PDB file of C-alpha atoms in Angstrom:
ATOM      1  CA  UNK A   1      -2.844  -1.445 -23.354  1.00  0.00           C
ATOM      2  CA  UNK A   2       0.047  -2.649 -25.235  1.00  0.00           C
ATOM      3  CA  UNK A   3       3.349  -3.176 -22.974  1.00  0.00           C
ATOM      4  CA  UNK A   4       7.414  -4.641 -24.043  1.00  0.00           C
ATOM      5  CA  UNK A   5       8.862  -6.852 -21.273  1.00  0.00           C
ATOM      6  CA  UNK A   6      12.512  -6.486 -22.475  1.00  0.00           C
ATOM      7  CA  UNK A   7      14.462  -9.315 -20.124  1.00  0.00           C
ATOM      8  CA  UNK A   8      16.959 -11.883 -20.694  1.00  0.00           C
ATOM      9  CA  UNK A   9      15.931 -14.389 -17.794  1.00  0.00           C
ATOM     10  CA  UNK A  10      13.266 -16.349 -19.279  1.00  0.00           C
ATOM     11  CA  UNK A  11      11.537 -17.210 -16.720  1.00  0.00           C
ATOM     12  CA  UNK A  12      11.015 -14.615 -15.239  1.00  0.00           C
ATOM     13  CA  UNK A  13       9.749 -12.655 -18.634  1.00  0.00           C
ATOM     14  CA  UNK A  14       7.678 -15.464 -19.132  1.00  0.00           C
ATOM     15  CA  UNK A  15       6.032 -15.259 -15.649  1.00  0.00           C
ATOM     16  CA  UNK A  16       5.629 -11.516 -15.671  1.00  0.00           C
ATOM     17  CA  UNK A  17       3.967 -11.966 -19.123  1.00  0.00           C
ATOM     18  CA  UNK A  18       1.972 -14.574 -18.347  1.00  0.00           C
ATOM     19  CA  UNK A  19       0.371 -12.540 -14.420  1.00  0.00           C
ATOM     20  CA  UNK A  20       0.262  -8.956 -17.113  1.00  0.00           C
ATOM     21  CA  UNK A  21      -1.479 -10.930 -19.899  1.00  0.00           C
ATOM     22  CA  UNK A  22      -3.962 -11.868 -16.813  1.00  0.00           C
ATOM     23  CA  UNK A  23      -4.770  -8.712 -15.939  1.00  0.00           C
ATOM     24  CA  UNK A  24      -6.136  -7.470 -19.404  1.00  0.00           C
ATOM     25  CA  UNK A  25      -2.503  -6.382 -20.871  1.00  0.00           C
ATOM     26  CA  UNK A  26      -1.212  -7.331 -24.336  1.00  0.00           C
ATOM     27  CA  UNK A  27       2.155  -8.104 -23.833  1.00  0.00           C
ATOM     28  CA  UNK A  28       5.502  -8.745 -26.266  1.00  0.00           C
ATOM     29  CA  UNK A  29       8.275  -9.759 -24.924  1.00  0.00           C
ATOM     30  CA  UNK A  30      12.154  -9.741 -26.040  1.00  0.00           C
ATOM     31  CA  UNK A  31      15.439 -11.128 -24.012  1.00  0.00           C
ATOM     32  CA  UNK A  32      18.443  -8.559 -25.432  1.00  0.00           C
ATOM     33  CA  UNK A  33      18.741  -5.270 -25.309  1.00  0.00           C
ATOM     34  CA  UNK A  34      18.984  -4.797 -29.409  1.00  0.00           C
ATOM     35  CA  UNK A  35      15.871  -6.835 -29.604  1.00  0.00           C
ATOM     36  CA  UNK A  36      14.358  -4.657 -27.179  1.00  0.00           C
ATOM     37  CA  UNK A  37      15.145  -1.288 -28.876  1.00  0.00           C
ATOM     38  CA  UNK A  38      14.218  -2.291 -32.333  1.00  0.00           C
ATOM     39  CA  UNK A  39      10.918  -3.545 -31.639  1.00  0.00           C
ATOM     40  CA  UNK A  40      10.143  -0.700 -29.023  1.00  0.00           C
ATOM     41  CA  UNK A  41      11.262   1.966 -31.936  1.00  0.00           C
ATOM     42  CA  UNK A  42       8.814  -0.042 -34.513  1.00  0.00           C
ATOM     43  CA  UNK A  43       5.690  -0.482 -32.284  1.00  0.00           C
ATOM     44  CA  UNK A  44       3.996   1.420 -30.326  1.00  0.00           C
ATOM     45  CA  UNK A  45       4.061   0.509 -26.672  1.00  0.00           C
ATOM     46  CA  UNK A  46       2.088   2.454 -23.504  1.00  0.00           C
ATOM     47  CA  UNK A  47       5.008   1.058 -21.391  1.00  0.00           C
ATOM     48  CA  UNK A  48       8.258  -1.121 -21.203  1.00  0.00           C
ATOM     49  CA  UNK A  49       9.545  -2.717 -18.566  1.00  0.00           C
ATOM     50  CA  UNK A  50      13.589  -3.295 -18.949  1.00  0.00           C
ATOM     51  CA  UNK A  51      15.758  -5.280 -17.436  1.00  0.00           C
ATOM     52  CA  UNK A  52      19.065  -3.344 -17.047  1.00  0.00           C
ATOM     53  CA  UNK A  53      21.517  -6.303 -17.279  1.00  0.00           C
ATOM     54  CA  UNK A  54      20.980  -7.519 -20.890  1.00  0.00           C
ATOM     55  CA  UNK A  55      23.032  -8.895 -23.891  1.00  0.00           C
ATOM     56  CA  UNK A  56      23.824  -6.997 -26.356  1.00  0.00           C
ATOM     57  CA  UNK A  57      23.171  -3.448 -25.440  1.00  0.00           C
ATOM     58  CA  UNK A  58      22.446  -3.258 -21.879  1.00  0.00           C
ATOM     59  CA  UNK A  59      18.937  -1.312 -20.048  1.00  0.00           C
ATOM     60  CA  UNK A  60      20.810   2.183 -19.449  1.00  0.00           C
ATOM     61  CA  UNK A  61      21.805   2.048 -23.566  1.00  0.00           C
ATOM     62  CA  UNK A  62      18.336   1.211 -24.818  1.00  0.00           C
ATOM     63  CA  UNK A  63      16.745   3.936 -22.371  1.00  0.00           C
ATOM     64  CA  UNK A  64      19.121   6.304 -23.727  1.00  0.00           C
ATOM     65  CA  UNK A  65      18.488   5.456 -27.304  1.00  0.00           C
ATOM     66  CA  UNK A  66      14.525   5.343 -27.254  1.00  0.00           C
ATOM     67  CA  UNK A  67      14.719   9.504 -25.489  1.00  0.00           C
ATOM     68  CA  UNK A  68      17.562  10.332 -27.568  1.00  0.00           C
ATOM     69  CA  UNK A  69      15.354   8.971 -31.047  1.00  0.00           C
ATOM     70  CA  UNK A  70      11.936  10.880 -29.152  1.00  0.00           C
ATOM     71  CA  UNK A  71      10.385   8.182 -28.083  1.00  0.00           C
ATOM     72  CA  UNK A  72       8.370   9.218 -24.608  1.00  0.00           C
ATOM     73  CA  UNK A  73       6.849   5.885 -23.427  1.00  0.00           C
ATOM     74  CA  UNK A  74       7.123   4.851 -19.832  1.00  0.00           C
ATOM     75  CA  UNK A  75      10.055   3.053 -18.674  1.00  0.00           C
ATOM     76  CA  UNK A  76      10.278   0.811 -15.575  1.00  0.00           C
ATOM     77  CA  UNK A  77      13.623  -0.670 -15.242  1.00  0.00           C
ATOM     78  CA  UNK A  78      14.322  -3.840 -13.666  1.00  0.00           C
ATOM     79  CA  UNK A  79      18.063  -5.103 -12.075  1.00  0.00           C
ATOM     80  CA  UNK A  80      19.532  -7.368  -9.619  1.00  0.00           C
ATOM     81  CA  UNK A  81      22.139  -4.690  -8.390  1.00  0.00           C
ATOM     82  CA  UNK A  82      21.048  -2.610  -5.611  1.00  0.00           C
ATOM     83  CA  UNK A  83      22.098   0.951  -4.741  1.00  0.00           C
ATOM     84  CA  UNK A  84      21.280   4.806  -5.507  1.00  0.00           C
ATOM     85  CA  UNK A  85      24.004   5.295  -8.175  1.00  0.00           C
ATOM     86  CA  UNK A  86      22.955   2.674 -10.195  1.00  0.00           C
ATOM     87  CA  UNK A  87      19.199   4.154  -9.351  1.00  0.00           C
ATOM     88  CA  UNK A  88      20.342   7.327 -10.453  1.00  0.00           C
ATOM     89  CA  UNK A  89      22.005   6.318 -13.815  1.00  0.00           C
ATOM     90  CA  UNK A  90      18.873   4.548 -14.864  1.00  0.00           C
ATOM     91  CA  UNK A  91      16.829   7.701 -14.431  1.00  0.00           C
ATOM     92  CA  UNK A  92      19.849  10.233 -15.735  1.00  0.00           C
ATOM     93  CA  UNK A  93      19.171   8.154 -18.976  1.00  0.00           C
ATOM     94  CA  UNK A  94      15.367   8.576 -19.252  1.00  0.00           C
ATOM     95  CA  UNK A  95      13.856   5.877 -17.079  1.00  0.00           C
ATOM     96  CA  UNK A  96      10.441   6.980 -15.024  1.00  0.00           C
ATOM     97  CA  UNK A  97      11.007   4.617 -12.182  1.00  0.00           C
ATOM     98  CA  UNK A  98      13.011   1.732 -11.042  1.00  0.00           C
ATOM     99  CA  UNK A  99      12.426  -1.577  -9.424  1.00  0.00           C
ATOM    100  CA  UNK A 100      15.090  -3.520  -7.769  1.00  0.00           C
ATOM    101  CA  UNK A 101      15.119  -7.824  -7.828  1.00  0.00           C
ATOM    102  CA  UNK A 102      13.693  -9.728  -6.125  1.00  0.00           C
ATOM    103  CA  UNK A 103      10.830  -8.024  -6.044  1.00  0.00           C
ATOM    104  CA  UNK A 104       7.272  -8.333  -5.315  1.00  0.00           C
ATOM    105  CA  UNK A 105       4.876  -8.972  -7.840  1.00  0.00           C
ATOM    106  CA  UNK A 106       1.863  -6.992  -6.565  1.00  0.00           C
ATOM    107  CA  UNK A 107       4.319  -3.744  -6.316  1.00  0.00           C
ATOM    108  CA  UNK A 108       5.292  -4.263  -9.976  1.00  0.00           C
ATOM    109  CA  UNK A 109       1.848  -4.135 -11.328  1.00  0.00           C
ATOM    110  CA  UNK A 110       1.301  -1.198  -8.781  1.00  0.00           C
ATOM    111  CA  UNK A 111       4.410   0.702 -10.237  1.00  0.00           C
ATOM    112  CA  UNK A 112       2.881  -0.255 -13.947  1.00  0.00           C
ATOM    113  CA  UNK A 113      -0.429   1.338 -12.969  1.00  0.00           C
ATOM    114  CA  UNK A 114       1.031   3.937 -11.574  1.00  0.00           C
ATOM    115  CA  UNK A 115       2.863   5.426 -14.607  1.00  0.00           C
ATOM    116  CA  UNK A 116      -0.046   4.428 -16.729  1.00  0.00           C
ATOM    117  CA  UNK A 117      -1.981   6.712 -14.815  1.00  0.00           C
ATOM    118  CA  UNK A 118       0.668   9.235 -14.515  1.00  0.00           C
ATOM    119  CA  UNK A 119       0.639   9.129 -18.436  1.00  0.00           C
ATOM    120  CA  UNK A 120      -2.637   9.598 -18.702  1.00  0.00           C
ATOM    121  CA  UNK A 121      -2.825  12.978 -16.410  1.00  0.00           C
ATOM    122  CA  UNK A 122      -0.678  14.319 -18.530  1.00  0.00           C
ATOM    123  CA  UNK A 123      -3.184  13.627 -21.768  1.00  0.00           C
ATOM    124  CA  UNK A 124      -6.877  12.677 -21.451  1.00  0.00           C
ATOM    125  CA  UNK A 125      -8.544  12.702 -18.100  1.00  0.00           C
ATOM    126  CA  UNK A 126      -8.246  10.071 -16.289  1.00  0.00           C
ATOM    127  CA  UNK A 127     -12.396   8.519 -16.582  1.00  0.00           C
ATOM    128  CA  UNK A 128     -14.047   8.341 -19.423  1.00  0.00           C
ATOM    129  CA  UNK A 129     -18.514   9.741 -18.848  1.00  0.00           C
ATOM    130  CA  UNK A 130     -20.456   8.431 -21.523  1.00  0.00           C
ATOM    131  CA  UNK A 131     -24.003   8.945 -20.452  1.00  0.00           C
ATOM    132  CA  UNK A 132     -24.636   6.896 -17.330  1.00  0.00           C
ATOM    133  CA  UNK A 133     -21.580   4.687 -18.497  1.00  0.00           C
ATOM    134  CA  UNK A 134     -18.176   5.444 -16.599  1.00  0.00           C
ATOM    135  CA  UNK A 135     -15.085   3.528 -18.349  1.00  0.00           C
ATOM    136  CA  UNK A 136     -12.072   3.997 -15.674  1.00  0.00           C
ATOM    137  CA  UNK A 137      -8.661   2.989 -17.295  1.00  0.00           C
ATOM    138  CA  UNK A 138      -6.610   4.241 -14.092  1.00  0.00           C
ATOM    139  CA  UNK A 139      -8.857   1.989 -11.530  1.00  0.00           C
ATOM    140  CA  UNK A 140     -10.005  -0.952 -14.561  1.00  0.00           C
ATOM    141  CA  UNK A 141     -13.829  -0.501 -13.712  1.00  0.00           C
ATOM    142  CA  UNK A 142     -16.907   0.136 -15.448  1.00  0.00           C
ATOM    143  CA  UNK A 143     -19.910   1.416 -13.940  1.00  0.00           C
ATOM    144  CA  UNK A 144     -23.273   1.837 -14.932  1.00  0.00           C
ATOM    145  CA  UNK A 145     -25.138   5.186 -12.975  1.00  0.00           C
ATOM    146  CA  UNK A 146     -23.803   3.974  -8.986  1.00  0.00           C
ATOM    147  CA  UNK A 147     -23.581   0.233 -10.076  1.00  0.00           C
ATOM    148  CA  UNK A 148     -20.155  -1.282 -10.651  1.00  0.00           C
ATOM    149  CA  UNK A 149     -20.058  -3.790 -13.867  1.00  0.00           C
ATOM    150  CA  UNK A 150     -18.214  -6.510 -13.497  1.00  0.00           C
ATOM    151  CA  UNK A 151     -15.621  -7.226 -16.583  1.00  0.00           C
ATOM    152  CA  UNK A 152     -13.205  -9.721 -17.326  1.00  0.00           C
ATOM    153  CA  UNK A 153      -9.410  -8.121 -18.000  1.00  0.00           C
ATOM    154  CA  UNK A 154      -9.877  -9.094 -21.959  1.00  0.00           C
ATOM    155  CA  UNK A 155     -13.677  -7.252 -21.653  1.00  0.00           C
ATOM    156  CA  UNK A 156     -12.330  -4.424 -20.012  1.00  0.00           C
ATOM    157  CA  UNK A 157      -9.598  -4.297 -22.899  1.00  0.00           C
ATOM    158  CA  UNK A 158     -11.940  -3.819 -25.069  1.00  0.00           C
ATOM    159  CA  UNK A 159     -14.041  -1.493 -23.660  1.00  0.00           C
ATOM    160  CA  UNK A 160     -11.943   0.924 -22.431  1.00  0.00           C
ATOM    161  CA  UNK A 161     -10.386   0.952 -26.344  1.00  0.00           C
ATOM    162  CA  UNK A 162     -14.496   1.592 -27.802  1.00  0.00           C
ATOM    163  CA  UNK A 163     -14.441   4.497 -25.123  1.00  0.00           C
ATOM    164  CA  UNK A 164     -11.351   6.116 -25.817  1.00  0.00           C
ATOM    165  CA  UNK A 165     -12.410   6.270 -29.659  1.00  0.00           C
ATOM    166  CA  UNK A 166     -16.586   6.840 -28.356  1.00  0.00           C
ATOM    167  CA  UNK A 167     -18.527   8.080 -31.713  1.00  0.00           C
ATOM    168  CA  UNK A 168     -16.213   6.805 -34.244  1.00  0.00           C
ATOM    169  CA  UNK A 169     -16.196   3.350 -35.887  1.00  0.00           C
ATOM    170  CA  UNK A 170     -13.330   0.772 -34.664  1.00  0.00           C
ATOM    171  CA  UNK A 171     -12.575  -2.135 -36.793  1.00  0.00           C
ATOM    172  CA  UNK A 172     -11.690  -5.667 -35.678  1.00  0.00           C
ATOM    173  CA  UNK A 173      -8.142  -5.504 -36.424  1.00  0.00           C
ATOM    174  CA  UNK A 174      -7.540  -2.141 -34.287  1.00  0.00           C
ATOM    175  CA  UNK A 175      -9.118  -3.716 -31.589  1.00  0.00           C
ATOM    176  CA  UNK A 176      -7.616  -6.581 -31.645  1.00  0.00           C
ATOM    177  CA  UNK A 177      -3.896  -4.830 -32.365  1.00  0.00           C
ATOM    178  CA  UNK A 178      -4.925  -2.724 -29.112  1.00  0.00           C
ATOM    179  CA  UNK A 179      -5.979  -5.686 -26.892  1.00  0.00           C
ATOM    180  CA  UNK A 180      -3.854  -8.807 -27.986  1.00  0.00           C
ATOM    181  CA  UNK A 181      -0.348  -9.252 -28.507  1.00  0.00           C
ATOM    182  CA  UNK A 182       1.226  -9.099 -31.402  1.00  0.00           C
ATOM    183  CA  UNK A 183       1.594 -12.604 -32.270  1.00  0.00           C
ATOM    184  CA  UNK A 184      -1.968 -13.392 -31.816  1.00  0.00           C
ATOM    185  CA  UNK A 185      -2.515 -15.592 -34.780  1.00  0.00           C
ATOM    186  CA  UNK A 186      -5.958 -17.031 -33.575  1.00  0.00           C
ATOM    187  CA  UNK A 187      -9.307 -16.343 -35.307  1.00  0.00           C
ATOM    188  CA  UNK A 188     -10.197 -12.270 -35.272  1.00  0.00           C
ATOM    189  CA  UNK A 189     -13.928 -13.319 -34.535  1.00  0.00           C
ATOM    190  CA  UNK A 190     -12.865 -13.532 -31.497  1.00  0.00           C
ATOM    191  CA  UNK A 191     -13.360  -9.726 -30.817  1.00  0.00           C
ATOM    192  CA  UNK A 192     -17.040 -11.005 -31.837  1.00  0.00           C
ATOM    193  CA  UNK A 193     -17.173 -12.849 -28.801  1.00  0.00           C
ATOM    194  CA  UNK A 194     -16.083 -10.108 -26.203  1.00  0.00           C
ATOM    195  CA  UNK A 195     -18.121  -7.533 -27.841  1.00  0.00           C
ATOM    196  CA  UNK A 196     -21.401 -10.050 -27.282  1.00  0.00           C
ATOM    197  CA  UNK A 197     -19.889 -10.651 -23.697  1.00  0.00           C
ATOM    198  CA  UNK A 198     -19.777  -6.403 -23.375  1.00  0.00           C
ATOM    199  CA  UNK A 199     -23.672  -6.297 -24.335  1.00  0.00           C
ATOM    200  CA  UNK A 200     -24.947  -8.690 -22.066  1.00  0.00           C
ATOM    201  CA  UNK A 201     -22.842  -7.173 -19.130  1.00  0.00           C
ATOM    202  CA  UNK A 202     -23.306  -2.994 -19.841  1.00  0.00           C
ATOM    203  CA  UNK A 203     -26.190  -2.481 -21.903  1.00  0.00           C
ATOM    204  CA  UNK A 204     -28.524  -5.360 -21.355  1.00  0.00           C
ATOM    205  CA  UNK A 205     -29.472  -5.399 -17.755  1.00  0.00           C
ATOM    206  CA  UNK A 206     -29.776  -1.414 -18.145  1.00  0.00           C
ATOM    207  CA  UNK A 207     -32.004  -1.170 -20.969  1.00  0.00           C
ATOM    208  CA  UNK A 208     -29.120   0.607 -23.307  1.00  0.00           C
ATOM    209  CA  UNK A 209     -27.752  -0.298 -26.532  1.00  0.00           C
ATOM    210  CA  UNK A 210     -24.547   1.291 -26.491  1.00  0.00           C
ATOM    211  CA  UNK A 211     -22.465  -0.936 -28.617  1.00  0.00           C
ATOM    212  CA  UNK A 212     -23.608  -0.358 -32.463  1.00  0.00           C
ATOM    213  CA  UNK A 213     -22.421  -2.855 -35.088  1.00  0.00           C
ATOM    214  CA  UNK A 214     -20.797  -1.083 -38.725  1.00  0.00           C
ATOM    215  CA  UNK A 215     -21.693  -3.635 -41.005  1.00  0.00           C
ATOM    216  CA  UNK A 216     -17.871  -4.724 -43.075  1.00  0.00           C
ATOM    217  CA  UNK A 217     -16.808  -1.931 -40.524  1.00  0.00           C
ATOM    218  CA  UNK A 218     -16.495  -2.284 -36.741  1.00  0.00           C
ATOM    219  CA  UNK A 219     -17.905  -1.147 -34.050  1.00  0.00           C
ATOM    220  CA  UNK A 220     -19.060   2.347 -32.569  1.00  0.00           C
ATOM    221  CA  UNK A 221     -19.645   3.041 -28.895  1.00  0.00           C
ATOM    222  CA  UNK A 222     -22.098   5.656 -28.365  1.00  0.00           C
ATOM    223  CA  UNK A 223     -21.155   8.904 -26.606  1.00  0.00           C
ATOM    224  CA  UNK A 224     -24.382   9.307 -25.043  1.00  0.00           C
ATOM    225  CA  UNK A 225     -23.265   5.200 -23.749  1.00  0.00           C
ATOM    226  CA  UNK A 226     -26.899   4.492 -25.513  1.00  0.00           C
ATOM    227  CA  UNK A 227     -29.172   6.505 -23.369  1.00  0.00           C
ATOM    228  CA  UNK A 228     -30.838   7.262 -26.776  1.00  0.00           C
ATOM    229  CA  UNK A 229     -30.838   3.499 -27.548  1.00  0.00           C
ATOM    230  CA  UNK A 230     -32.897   2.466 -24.958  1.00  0.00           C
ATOM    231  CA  UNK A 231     -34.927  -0.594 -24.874  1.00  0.00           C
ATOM    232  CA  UNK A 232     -38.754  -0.099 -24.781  1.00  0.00           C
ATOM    233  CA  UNK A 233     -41.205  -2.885 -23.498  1.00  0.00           C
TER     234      UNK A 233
END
C-alpha cells in the first residue's frame, strides 16, 4: 500500500518514512502543503498523513482541496496545537482522524491500520480465501489451512497485491509501482527475488504451486491458491 507523508519537519517525515517503509509500506514524502496537494491529486495514494502546520498552503487547505476536487483517500492529520476546535476544523474539512504531537509511534501506525481497514469494509472484504491460502491485509498475515506463514513486510507487499488481482496476470512494473515508492530507481528484478522468496515460504512446504510465471508477462496467483498445482512424489 502506497501512502503521502506530507510534513515540513524533516526529521520527523524522514523517521516516520523510514519505521512505515519497515513495515511493508511504500512511502513518498513532501514538506509543503502545495507539494503535498499536487502530488496527492496526481498519484494515487491508500492514505496521507498531513501535517496541519505547513508552508505554503497549510493541512486544513489541502484537506479541503483533495474532497472538494473528489478525491476520497484517508486522511490522518498531524499538528503540534492541541484542542477540540482545532480537532474539529480538521475534520469539518474532510480529515478521517487526527493525531496530536508528540505522539506515540505505535498509536500512529495503529490509527494508519485502522483507516486502512476501515477503507477496506467499505469495499472488498476484509481477507482474501484462496483455496487453503488466507492473505489478511487488515491483520498483515498469511496462512496456509491453520498454519500462520511467516512473511517479511516487502513479501507480504507483494502478496497481498497477487491476491487482490488472484486469476489475472500482474506485471513487474505494477507490482513494483504497488509495493515500492515512487522513486525506486533500483533494478525491477528485484520483484524476481520476492516472488522466489513467496514460493519457498507459501507453496513449497505445502505441496502447492500457486504462484504461475507469464512468460514477457508477470505473474498470476491462482484462485484455487494452487490446490490444483499440487506437487506429486
Amino acid at each position: 500500500m502506497r501512502l503521502l507523508i506530507v510534513e515540513d519537519e524533516k526529521r520527523l517525515a524522514a523517521s516516520l518514512a523510514g519505521g512505515l517503509a519497515a513495515e511493508g509500506f511504500a512511502v513518498e514524502v513532501a514538506h509543503d502543503g502545495r507539494t503535498g496537494l499536487d502530488r496527492a491529486l496526481e498519484r494515487g495514494y491508500d492514505l496521507i498523513v498531513l501535517d496541519i502546520m505547513l508552508p505554503g498552503l497549510n493541512g486544513y487547505r489541502v484537506c479541503a482541496e483533495l474532497r472538494a476536487a473528489g478525491d476520497e483517500t484517508p486522511i490522518l492529520m498531524l499538528t503540534a496545537k492541541d484542542g477540540e476546535y482545532d480537532e474539529a476544523e480538521g475534520l469539518d474539512t474532510g480529515a478521517d482522524d487526527y493525531l496530536t504531537k508528540p505522539f506515540s509511534y505505535v498509536v500512529l501506525l495503529a490509527r494508519i491500520r485502522a483507516l486502512l481497514r476501515r477503507r477496506s469494509r467499505g469495499g472488498a472484504v476484509p481477507s482474501i480465501l484462496l483455496g487453503d491460502l488466507t492473505v489478511d491485509p487488515a491483520a498483515r498475515r498469511a496462512r496456509r489451512g491453520d498454519e500462520e506463514v511467516e512473511l517479511t513486510a516487502k513479501e507480504f507487499a507483494v502478496l497481498e497485491h497477487l491476491a487482490v488481482n488472484a486469476g489475472q496476470v500482474v506485471s513487474k512494473a505494477q507490482i513494483m509501482e504497488h509495493v515500492w515508492d515512487f522513486a525506486y530507481d533500483g533494478d525491477p528484478n528485484i520483484v524476481e527475488v520476492y516472488v522466489s522468496a513467496l514460493r519457498r515460504k507459501i507453496d513449497a512446504p505445502f505441496g502447492r504451486r500457486s504462484i504461475v510465471t507469464v512468460r514477457g508477462a508477470g505473474y498470476r496467483l491462482a484462485t484455487d491458491g494452487g490446490a490444483g498445482g499440487r506437487d506429486r512424489p
